[in-house]
CSV table of C-alpha atoms in Angstrom, one decimal:
chain,number,residue,atom,x,y,z
W,108,MET,CA,-62.5,21.0,69.2
W,109,LYS,CA,-63.6,24.6,68.3
W,110,GLN,CA,-60.6,26.0,70.2
W,111,ASP,CA,-58.2,23.9,68.2
W,112,LYS,CA,-59.7,25.2,65.0
W,113,LEU,CA,-59.4,28.7,66.3
W,114,ALA,CA,-55.8,28.1,67.3
W,115,ASP,CA,-55.0,26.7,63.9
W,116,PHE,CA,-56.6,29.7,62.1
W,117,SER,CA,-54.7,32.1,64.4
W,118,LEU,CA,-51.4,30.4,63.5
W,119,GLN,CA,-52.3,30.6,59.8
W,120,LEU,CA,-53.0,34.3,60.3
W,121,ALA,CA,-49.6,34.9,61.9
W,122,GLN,CA,-47.8,33.0,59.2
W,123,ALA,CA,-49.7,34.7,56.4
W,124,ALA,CA,-49.0,38.1,58.0
W,125,MET,CA,-45.3,37.3,58.2
W,126,ALA,CA,-45.3,36.3,54.5
W,127,TYR,CA,-47.3,39.4,53.4
W,128,SER,CA,-45.1,41.7,55.5
W,129,GLN,CA,-42.2,41.0,53.0
W,130,HIS,CA,-44.1,43.2,50.5
W,131,LEU,CA,-44.6,46.1,52.9
W,132,ARG,CA,-41.7,48.4,52.0
W,133,GLY,CA,-41.9,51.9,53.3
W,134,TYR,CA,-44.4,51.1,56.0
W,135,GLY,CA,-41.7,51.1,58.8
W,136,ALA,CA,-43.3,51.0,62.3
W,137,LYS,CA,-46.7,50.3,60.8
W,138,LYS,CA,-45.4,47.0,59.5
W,139,ASP,CA,-44.1,46.1,62.9
W,140,GLN,CA,-47.4,47.0,64.6
W,141,PHE,CA,-49.2,44.8,62.1
W,142,LEU,CA,-47.0,41.9,62.8
W,143,ARG,CA,-47.3,42.3,66.6
W,144,ALA,CA,-51.1,42.5,66.4
W,145,SER,CA,-51.5,39.6,64.0
W,146,SER,CA,-49.3,37.3,66.1
W,147,ALA,CA,-50.8,38.4,69.4
W,148,VAL,CA,-54.1,37.0,68.3
W,149,GLY,CA,-52.8,33.4,68.5
W,150,ALA,CA,-50.7,34.1,71.6
W,151,ASN,CA,-53.8,35.2,73.5
W,152,ILE,CA,-55.9,32.3,72.2
W,153,ALA,CA,-53.1,29.9,73.4
W,154,GLU,CA,-53.1,31.6,76.8
W,155,ALA,CA,-56.9,31.3,77.1
W,156,LYS,CA,-56.7,27.5,76.9
W,157,TYR,CA,-54.9,27.5,80.3
W,158,GLY,CA,-56.6,30.4,81.9
W,159,ASN,CA,-57.6,30.6,85.6
W,160,GLY,CA,-61.3,29.9,85.1
W,161,ILE,CA,-64.0,31.1,82.8
W,162,ALA,CA,-63.5,34.8,83.5
W,163,ASP,CA,-59.8,34.6,82.6
W,164,PHE,CA,-60.6,32.5,79.5
W,165,VAL,CA,-63.1,35.1,78.3
W,166,ASN,CA,-60.7,37.9,79.1
W,167,LYS,CA,-57.9,36.4,77.0
W,168,LEU,CA,-60.3,35.7,74.1
W,169,HIS,CA,-61.5,39.3,74.3
W,170,THR,CA,-57.9,40.5,74.2
W,171,ALA,CA,-57.4,38.3,71.1
W,172,LEU,CA,-60.5,39.9,69.6
W,173,LYS,CA,-59.1,43.3,70.2
W,174,GLU,CA,-55.9,42.3,68.5
W,175,CYS,CA,-57.9,41.0,65.5
W,176,ASN,CA,-59.6,44.3,65.3
W,177,GLU,CA,-56.2,46.1,65.2
W,178,THR,CA,-55.0,43.6,62.6
W,179,LYS,CA,-58.1,44.5,60.5
W,180,PHE,CA,-57.2,48.2,60.8
W,181,TRP,CA,-53.7,47.6,59.5
W,182,LEU,CA,-55.0,45.4,56.7
W,183,GLU,CA,-57.3,48.2,55.6
W,184,LEU,CA,-54.3,50.6,55.5
W,185,PHE,CA,-52.0,48.6,53.2
W,186,THR,CA,-52.2,49.1,49.5
W,187,PRO,CA,-51.1,46.1,47.4
W,188,GLU,CA,-48.7,46.7,44.5
W,189,ASN,CA,-50.0,44.0,42.2
W,190,GLY,CA,-52.7,41.5,41.7
W,191,GLU,CA,-51.0,38.7,43.6
W,192,GLN,CA,-50.5,41.0,46.6
W,193,ALA,CA,-54.2,42.0,46.3
W,194,ASP,CA,-55.2,38.4,46.4
W,195,ASP,CA,-53.0,37.7,49.5
W,196,LEU,CA,-54.4,40.8,51.2
W,197,LYS,CA,-58.0,39.6,50.5
W,198,LYS,CA,-57.2,36.2,51.9
W,199,LEU,CA,-55.7,37.8,55.1
W,200,LYS,CA,-58.8,39.9,55.5
W,201,ARG,CA,-61.1,36.9,55.1
W,202,LEU,CA,-59.1,34.8,57.6
W,203,ASN,CA,-59.0,37.6,60.1
W,204,GLY,CA,-62.7,38.1,59.8
W,205,ASN,CA,-63.4,34.4,60.3
W,206,ILE,CA,-61.3,34.4,63.4
W,207,MET,CA,-63.1,37.5,64.7
W,208,ARG,CA,-66.5,35.7,64.2
W,209,MET,CA,-65.2,32.6,65.9
W,210,LEU,CA,-63.9,34.6,68.9
W,211,ILE,CA,-67.2,36.4,69.3
W,212,GLN,CA,-69.1,33.1,69.2
W,213,SER,CA,-66.6,31.5,71.7
W,214,ILE,CA,-66.9,34.5,74.1
W,215,ASN,CA,-70.7,34.5,73.9
W,216,THR,CA,-70.8,30.8,74.5
W,217,ALA,CA,-68.5,31.0,77.5
W,218,LYS,CA,-70.5,33.9,78.9
W,219,SER,CA,-73.8,31.9,78.6
W,220,ARG,CA,-72.4,29.2,81.0
W,221,PRO,CA,-74.0,29.1,84.4
W,222,ASP,CA,-70.6,29.3,86.1
W,223,TRP,CA,-69.7,32.6,84.3
W,224,LYS,CA,-69.0,35.3,86.7
W,225,ARG,CA,-69.4,38.9,85.5
């Protein structure tokens, strides 16, 4: 159940990032990197669901966490042009932070399983 919520949130992040990117004029390759990182979060979460065991599951979630961290970097870089964009950026940051917390909890839970191999 938790994984589905995580997948739903990651899809929302990718969609919101795509919508927000329409406002990112003059950012060029930075905009592209932001879109890649924000969409890679969900892609790695999706891959984790069908991983080859717990270690692969954890590895994919960890990769998603790294992509979340990169997304956080790009979100800190962008400067909104108006109040609506500022609100959208704040929502993106909050959603990304929630996903990061959920990923950390999921990774820690998986690593606490007796069949976890380090």
